[in-house]
mmCIF file of C-alpha atoms in Angstrom:
data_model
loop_
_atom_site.group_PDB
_atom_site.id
_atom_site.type_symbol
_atom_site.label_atom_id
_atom_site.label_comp_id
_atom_site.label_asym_id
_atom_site.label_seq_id
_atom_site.Cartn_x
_atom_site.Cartn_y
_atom_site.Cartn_z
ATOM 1 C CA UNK A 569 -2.798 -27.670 -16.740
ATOM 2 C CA UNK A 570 -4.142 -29.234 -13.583
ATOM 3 C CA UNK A 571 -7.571 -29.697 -12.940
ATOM 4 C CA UNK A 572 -9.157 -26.585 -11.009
ATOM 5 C CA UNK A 573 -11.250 -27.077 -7.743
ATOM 6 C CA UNK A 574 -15.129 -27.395 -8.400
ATOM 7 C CA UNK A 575 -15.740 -24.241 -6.890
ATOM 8 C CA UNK A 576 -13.259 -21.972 -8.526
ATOM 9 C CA UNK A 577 -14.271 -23.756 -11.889
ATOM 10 C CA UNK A 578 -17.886 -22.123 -10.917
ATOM 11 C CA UNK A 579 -16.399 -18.496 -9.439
ATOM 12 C CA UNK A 580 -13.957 -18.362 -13.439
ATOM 13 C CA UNK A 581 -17.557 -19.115 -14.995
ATOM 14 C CA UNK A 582 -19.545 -16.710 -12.839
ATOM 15 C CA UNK A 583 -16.723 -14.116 -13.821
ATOM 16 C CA UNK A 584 -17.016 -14.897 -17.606
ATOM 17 C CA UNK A 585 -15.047 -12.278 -18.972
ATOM 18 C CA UNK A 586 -12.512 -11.918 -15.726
ATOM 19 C CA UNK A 587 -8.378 -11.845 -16.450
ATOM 20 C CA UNK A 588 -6.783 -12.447 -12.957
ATOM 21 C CA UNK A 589 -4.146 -10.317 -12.145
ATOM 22 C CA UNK A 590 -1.988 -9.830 -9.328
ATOM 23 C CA UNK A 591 -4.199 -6.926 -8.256
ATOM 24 C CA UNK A 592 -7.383 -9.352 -7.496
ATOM 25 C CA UNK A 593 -6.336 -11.016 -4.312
ATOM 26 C CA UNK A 594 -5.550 -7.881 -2.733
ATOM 27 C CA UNK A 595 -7.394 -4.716 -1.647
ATOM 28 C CA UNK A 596 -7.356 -1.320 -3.409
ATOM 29 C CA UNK A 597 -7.464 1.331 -0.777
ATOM 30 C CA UNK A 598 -9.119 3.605 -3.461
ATOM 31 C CA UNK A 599 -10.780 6.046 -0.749
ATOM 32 C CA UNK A 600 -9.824 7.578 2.561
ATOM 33 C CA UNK A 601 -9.246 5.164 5.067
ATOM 34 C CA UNK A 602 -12.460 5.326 6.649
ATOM 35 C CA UNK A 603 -14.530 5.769 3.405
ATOM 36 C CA UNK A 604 -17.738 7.880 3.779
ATOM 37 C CA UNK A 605 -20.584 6.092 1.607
ATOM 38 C CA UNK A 606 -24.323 7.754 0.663
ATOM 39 C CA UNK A 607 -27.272 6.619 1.600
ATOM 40 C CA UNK A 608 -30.681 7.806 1.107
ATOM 41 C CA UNK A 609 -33.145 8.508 4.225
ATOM 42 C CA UNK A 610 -35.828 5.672 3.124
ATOM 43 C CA UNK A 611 -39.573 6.222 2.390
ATOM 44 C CA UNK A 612 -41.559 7.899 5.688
ATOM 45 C CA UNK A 613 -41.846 5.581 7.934
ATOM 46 C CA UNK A 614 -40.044 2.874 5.955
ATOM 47 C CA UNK A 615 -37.834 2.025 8.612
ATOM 48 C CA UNK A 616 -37.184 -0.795 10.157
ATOM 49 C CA UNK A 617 -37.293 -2.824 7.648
ATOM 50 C CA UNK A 618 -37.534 -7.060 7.412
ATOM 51 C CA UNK A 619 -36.329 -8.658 4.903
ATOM 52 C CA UNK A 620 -36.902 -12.016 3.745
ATOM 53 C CA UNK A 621 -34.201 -14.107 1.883
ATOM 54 C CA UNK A 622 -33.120 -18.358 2.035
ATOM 55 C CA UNK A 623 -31.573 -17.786 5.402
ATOM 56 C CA UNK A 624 -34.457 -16.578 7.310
ATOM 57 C CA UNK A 625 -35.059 -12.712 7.814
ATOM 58 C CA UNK A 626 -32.765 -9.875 8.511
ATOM 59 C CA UNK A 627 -34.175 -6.088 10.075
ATOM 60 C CA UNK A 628 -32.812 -3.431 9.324
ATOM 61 C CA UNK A 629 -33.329 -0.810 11.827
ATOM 62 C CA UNK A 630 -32.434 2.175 10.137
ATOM 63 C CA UNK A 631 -32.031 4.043 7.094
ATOM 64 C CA UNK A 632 -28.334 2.783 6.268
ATOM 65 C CA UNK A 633 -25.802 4.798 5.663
ATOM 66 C CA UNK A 634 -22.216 2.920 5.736
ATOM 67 C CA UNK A 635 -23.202 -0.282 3.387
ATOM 68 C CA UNK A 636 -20.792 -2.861 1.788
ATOM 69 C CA UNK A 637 -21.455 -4.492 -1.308
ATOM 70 C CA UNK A 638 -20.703 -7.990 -1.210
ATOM 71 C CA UNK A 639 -22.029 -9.786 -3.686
ATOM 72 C CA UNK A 640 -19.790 -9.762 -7.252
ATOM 73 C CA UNK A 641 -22.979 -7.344 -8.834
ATOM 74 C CA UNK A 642 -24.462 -6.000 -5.953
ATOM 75 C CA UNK A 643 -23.466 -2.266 -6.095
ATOM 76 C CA UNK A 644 -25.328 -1.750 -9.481
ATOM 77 C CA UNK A 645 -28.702 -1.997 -7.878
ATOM 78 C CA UNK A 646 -27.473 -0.016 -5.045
ATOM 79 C CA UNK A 647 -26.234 2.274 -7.217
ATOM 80 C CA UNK A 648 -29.261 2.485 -8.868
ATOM 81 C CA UNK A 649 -31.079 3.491 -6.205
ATOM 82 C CA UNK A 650 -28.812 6.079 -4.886
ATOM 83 C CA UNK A 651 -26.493 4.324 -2.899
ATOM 84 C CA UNK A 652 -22.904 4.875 -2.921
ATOM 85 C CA UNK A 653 -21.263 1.671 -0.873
ATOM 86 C CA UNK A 654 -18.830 2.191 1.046
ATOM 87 C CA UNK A 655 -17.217 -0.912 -0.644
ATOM 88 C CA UNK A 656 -17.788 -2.483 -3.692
ATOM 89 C CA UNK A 657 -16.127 -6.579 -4.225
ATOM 90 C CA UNK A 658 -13.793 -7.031 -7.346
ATOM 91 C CA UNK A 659 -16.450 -9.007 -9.882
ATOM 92 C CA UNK A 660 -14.594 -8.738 -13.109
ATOM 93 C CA UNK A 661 -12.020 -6.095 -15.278
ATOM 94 C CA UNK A 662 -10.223 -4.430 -12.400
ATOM 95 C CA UNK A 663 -12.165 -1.243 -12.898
ATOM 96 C CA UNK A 664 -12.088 2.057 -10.731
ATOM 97 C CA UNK A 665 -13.671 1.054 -7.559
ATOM 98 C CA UNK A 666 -14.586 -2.213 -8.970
ATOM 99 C CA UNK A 667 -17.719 0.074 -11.144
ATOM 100 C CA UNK A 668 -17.840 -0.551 -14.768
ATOM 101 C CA UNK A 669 -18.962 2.306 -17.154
ATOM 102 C CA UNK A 670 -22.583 2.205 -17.306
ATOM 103 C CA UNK A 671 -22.478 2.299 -13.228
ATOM 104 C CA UNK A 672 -19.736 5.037 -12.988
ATOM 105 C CA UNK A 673 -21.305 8.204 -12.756
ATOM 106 C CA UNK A 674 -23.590 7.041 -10.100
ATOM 107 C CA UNK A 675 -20.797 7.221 -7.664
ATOM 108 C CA UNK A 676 -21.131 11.011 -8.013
ATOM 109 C CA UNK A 677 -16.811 10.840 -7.576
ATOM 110 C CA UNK A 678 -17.124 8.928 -4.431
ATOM 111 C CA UNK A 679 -14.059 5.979 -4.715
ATOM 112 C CA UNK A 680 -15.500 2.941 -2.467
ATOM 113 C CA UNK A 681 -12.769 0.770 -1.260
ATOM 114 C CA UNK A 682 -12.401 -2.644 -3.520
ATOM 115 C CA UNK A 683 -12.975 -6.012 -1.509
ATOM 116 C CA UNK A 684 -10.826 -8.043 -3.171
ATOM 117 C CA UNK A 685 -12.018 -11.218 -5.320
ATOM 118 C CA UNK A 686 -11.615 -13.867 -2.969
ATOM 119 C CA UNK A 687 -13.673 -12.028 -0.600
ATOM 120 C CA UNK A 688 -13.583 -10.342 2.827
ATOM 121 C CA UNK A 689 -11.621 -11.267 5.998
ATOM 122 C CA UNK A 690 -14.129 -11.067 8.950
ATOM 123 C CA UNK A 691 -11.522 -8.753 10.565
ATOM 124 C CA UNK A 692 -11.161 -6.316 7.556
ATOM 125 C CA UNK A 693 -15.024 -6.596 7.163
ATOM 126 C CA UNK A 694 -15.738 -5.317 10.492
ATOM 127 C CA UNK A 695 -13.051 -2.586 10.098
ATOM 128 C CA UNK A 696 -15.463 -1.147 7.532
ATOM 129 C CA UNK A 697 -17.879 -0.718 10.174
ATOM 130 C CA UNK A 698 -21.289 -1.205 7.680
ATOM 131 C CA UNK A 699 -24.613 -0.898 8.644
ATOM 132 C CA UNK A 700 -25.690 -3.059 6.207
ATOM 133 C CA UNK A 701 -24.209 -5.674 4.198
ATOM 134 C CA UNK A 702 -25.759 -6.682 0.722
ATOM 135 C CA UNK A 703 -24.587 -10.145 -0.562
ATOM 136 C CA UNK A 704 -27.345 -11.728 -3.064
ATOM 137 C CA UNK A 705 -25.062 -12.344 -5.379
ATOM 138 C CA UNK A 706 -21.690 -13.545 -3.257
ATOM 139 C CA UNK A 707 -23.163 -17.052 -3.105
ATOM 140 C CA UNK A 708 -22.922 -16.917 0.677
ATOM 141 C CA UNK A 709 -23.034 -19.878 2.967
ATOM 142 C CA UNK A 710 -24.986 -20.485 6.069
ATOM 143 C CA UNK A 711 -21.145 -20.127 8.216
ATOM 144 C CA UNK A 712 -20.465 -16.918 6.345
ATOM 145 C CA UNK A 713 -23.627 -15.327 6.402
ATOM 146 C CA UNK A 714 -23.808 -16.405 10.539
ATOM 147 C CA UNK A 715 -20.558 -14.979 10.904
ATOM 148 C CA UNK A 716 -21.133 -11.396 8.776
ATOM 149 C CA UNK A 717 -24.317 -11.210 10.745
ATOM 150 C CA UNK A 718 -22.057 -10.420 13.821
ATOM 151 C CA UNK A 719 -20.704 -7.401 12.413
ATOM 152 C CA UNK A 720 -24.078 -5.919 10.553
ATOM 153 C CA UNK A 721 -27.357 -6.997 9.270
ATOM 154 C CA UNK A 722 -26.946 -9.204 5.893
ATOM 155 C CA UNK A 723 -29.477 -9.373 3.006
ATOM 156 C CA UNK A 724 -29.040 -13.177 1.433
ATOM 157 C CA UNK A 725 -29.720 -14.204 -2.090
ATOM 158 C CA UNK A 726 -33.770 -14.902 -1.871
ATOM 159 C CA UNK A 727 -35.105 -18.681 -1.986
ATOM 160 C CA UNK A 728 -35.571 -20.215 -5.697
ATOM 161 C CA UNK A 729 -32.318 -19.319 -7.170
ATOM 162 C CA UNK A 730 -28.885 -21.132 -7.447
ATOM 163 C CA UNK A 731 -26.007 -19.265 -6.254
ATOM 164 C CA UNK A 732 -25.230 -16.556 -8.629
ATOM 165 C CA UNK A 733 -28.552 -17.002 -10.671
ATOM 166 C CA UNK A 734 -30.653 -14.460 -9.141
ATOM 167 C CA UNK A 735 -32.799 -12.634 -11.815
ATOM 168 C CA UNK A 736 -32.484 -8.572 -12.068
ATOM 169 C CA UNK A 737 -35.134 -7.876 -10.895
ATOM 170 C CA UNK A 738 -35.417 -9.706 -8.226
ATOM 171 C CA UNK A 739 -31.864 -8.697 -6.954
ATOM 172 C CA UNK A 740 -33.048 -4.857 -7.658
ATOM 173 C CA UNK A 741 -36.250 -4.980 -5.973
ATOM 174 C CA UNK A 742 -34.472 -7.418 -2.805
ATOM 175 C CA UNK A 743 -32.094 -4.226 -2.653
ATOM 176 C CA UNK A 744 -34.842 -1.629 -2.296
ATOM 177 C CA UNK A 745 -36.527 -3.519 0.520
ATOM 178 C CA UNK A 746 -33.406 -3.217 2.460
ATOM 179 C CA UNK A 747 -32.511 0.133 1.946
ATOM 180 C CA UNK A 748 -36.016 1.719 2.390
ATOM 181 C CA UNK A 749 -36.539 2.199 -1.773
ATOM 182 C CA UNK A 750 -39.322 -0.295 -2.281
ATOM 183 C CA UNK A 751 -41.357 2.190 -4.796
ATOM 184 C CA UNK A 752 -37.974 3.283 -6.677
ATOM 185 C CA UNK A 753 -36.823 -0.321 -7.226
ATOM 186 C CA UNK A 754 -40.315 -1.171 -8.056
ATOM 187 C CA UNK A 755 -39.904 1.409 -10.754
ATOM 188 C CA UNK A 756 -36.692 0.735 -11.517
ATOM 189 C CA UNK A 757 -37.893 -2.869 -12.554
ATOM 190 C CA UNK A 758 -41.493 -1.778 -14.365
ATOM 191 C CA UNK A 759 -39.157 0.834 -16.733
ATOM 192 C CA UNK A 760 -36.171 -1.540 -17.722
ATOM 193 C CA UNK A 761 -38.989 -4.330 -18.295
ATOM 194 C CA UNK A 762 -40.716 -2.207 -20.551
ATOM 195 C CA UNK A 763 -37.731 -1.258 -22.210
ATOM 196 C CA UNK A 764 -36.683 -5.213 -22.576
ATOM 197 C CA UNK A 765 -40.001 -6.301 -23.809
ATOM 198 C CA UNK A 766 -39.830 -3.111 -26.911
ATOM 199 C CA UNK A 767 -36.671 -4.492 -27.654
ATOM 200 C CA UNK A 768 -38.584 -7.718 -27.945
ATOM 201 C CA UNK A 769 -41.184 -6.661 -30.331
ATOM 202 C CA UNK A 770 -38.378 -4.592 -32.603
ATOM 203 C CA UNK A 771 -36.663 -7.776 -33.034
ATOM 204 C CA UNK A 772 -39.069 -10.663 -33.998
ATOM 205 C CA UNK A 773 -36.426 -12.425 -35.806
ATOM 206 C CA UNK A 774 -35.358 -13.714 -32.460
ATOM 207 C CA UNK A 775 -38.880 -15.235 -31.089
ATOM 208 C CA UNK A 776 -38.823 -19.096 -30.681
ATOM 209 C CA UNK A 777 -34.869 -19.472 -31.977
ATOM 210 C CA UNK A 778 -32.548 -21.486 -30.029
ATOM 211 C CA UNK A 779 -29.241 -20.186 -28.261
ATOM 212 C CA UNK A 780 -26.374 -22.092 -26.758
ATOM 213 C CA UNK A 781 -24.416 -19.462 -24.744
ATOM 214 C CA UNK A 782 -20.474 -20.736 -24.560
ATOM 215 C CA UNK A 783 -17.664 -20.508 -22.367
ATOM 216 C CA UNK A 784 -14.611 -21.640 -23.594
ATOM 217 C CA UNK A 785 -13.094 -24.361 -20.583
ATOM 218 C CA UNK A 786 -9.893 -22.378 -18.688
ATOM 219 C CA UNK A 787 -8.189 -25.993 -19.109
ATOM 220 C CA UNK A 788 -6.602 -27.268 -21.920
ATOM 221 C CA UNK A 789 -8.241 -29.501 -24.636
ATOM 222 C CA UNK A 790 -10.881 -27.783 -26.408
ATOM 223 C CA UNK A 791 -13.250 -28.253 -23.374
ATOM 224 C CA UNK A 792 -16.432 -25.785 -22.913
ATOM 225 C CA UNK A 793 -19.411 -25.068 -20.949
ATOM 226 C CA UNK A 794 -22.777 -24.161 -21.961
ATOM 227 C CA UNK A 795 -24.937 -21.531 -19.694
ATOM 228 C CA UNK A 796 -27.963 -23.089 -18.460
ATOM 229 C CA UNK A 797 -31.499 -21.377 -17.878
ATOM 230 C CA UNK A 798 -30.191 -20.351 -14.432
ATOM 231 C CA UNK A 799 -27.626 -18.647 -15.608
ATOM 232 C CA UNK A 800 -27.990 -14.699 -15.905
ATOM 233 C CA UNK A 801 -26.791 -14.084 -19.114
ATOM 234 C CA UNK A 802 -29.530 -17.366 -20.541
ATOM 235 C CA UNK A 803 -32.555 -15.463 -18.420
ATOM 236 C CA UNK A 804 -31.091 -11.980 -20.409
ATOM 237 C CA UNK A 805 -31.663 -14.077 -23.931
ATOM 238 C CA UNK A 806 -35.082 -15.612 -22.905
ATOM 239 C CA UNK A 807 -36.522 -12.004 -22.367
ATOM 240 C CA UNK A 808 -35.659 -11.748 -25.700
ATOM 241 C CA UNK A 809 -37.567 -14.344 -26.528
ATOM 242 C CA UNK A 810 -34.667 -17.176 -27.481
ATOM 243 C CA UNK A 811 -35.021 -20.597 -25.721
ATOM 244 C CA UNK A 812 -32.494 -22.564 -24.318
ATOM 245 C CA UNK A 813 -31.602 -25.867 -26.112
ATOM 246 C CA UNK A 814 -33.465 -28.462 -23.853
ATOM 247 C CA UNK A 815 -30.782 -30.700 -23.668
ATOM 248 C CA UNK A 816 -27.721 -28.759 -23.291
ATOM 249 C CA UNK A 817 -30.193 -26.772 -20.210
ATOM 250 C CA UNK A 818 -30.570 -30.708 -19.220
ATOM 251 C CA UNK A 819 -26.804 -31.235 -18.617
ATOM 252 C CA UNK A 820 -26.663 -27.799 -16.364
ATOM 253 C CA UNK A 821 -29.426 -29.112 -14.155
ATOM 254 C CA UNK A 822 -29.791 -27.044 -11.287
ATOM 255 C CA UNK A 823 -26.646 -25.325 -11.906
ATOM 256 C CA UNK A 824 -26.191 -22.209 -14.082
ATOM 257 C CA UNK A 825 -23.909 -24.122 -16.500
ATOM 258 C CA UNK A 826 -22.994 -27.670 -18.374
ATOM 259 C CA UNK A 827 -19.566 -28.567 -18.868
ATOM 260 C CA UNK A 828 -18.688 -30.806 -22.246
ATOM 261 C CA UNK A 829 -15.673 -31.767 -23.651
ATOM 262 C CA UNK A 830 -14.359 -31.292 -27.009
ATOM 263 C CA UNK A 831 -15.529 -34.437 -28.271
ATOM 264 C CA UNK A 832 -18.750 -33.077 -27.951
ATOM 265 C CA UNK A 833 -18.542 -30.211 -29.707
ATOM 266 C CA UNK A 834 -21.322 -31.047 -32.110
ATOM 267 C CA UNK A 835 -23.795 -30.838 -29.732
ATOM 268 C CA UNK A 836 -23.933 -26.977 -30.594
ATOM 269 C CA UNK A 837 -25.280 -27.713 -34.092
ATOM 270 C CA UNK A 838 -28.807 -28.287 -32.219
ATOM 271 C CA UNK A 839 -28.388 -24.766 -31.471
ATOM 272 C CA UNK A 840 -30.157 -21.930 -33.911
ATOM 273 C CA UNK A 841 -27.852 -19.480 -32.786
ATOM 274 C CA UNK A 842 -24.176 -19.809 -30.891
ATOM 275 C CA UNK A 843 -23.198 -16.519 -28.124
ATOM 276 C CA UNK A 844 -19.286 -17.167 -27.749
ATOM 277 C CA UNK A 845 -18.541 -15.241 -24.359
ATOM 278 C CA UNK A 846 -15.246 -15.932 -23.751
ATOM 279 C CA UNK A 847 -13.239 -15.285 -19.938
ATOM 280 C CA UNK A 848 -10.217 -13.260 -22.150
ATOM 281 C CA UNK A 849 -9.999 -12.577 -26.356
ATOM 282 C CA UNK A 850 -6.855 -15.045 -26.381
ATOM 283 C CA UNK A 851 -9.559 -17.960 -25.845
ATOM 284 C CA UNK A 852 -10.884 -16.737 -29.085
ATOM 285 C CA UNK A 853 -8.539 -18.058 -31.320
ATOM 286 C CA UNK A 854 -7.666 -21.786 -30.031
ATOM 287 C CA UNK A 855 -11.101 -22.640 -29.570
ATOM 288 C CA UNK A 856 -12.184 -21.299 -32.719
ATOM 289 C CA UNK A 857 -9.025 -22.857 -34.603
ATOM 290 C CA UNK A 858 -10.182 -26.395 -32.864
ATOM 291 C CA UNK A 859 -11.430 -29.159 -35.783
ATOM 292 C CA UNK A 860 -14.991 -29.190 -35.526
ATOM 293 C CA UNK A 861 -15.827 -25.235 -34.875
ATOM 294 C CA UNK A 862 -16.120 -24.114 -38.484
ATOM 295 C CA UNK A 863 -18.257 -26.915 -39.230
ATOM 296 C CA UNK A 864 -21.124 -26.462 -37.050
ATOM 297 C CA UNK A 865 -24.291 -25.286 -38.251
ATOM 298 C CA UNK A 866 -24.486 -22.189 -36.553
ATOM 299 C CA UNK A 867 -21.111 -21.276 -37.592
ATOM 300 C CA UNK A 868 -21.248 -22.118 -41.401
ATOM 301 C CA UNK A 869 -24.591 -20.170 -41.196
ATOM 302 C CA UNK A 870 -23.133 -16.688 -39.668
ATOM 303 C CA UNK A 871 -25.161 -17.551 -36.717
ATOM 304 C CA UNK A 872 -22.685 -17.218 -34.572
ATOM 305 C CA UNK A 873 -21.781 -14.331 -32.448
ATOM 306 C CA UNK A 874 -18.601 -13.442 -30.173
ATOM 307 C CA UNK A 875 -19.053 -11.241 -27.149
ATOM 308 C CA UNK A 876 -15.996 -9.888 -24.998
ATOM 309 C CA UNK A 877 -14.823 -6.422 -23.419
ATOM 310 C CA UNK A 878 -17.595 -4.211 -21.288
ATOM 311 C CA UNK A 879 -20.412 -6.268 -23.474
ATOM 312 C CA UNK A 880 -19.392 -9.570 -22.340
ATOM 313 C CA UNK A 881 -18.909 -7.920 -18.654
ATOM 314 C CA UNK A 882 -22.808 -6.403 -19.333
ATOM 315 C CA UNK A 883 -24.094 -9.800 -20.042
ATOM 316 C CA UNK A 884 -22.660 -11.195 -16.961
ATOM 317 C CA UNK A 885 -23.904 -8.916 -14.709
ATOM 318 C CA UNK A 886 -27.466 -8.931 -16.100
ATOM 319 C CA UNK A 887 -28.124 -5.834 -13.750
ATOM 320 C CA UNK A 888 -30.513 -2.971 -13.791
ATOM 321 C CA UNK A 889 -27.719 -1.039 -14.948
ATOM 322 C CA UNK A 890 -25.785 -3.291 -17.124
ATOM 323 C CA UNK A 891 -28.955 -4.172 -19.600
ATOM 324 C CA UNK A 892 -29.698 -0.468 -20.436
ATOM 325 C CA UNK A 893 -26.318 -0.361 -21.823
ATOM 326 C CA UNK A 894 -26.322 -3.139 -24.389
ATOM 327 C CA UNK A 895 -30.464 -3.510 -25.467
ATOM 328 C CA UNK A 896 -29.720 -1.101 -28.192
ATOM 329 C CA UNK A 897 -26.671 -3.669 -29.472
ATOM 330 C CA UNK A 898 -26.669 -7.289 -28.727
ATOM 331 C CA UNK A 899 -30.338 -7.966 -29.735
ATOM 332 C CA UNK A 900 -29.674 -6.414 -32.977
ATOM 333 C CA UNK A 901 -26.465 -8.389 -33.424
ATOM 334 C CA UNK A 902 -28.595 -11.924 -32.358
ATOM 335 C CA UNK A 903 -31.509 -10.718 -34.711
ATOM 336 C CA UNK A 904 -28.637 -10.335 -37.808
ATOM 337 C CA UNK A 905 -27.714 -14.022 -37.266
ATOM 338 C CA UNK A 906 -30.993 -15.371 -36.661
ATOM 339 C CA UNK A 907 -31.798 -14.054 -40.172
#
């Protein structure tokens, strides 16, 4: 297999649990052709609205009512908050108007149209005609986030963050700012937190333990890729009070992930506990069949969990949404192996 451009090697681990299908790359016209999103009227007096984020500022003048969501896990927060998008971008799954489960009923039967993967032409972005366009998590560049400006006010990932690595609730309460929700994003954040940290306390097993979060590599050879603290799914775990391996996080630097080969596969066994999340269950197999696997540690141990389907898709988008829907599983599953 040839060797995949450094950025789509980073969009395949951002969408850890994607399949690609001929359906990504192009549009799904789910809706009417000029689909009518919901928007709510904003606090008194909320509007307009300034919003800070690592390109600057962006007002919003008005309570927005036709908004696009850009970023790969954007409409969950929206959605959250009582805003049905007018379009929602293809993240992982190829569900109904790109909403997975948890998210679903909060379109109240609206169908969004689906942005497809790759992203937005300017022309087809404009032919939405948004009032506001919400891309903290599309990873945008200064040239796309100047040019998207042209059509509509854009709300940026904030400062501190690597591209995809935005915490919940920072993305959440970034989203309420915007749309005139500051005090329901606010407590939005304060409930799920609270909910996170009883979690915590019901499931001491896990405080202080190690985790090495994998990826199985898309190429051939055993390869894999260990999520660093950036990473969503990693800031998910330390709320639960694992730790990262220092130095597996050390290889990921400022990036949300490392990338080893299979020759250095027994650098997991420094790892307490193993989180397989593989991009599709036929990685599964070969990279558990390669020499080496059932030796480590964590394996011989039953420390070692395997994650795919809408869990896998929950961890990945580590939204305000997504969480709710696994706290009452995957902690209890990582407290079983931690023992």
């Amino acid at each position: 297999m040839r060797t995949l451009p450094h950025r789509l090697v980073r969009l395949l681990l951002l969408l850890s649990v994607l399949a690609l299908g001929a359906g990504v790359l192009a549009a799904c016209g789910s809706g009417s052709e000029s689909p009518q999103g919901s928007a709510p009227s904003g606090e008194g007096g909320a509007f307009p609205v300034t919003v800070q984020h690592k390109y600057g500022s962006t007002t919003v003048p008005a309570a927005p009512q036709r908004v696009v969501s850009l970023g790969y896990t954007d409409q969950d927060a929206l959605l959250a908050l009582g805003v049905v998008p007018v379009a929602i971008r293809e993240f992982t799954g190829e569900q109904p108007s790109a909403t997975w489960p948890w998210a679903r009923d909060k379109l109240g039967g609206a169908q969004p149209q689906v942005i497809p993967l790759a992203g937005p032409t300017t022309e087809s972005l404009a032919a939405l005609q948004p009032d506001l366009i919400v891309g903290i998590s599309a990873g945008l560049t200064q040239a796309q986030y100047d040019d998207y400006s042209r059509i509509a006010p854009v709300i940026a990932s904030p400062t501190g963050f690597a591209d995809y690595g935005v915490p919940w609730q920072d993305a959440t309460k970034l989203t309420g700012q915007a749309v005139g929700r500051t005090a329901e994003a606010d407590k939005l954040v304060s409930d799920l937190e609270a909910r996170i940290a009883q979690t915590r306390q019901q499931n001491p097993q896990l405080e202080g333990k190690t985790i090495a979060s994998v990826l199985p590599s898309t190429d051939a050879g055993g390869g894999f890729f260990v999520y660093g603290p950036q990473d969503l799914r990693s800031r998910f775990f330390a709320s639960l009070g694992l730790k990262g391996v220092p130095a597996l996080d050390q290889v990921a630097g400022d990036k949300f992930y490392g990338q080893f080969s299979a020759e250095q596969l027994g650098q997991l066994n420094q790892a307490n506990i193993l989180a397989l999340i593989p991009s599709s269950p036929s990685q599964v197999a070969p990279f558990t069949a390669q020499p080496g696997w059932q030796n480590l540690n964590a394996v011989k141990a039953g420390k070692a969990q395997t994650f795919q389907g809408e869990t896998a898709a929950a961890l990945t988008f580590s939204s305000v949404l997504s969480l709710p829907s696994v706290l009452d599983t995957v902690p209890k599953q990582l407290a079983g192996a931690a023992g």
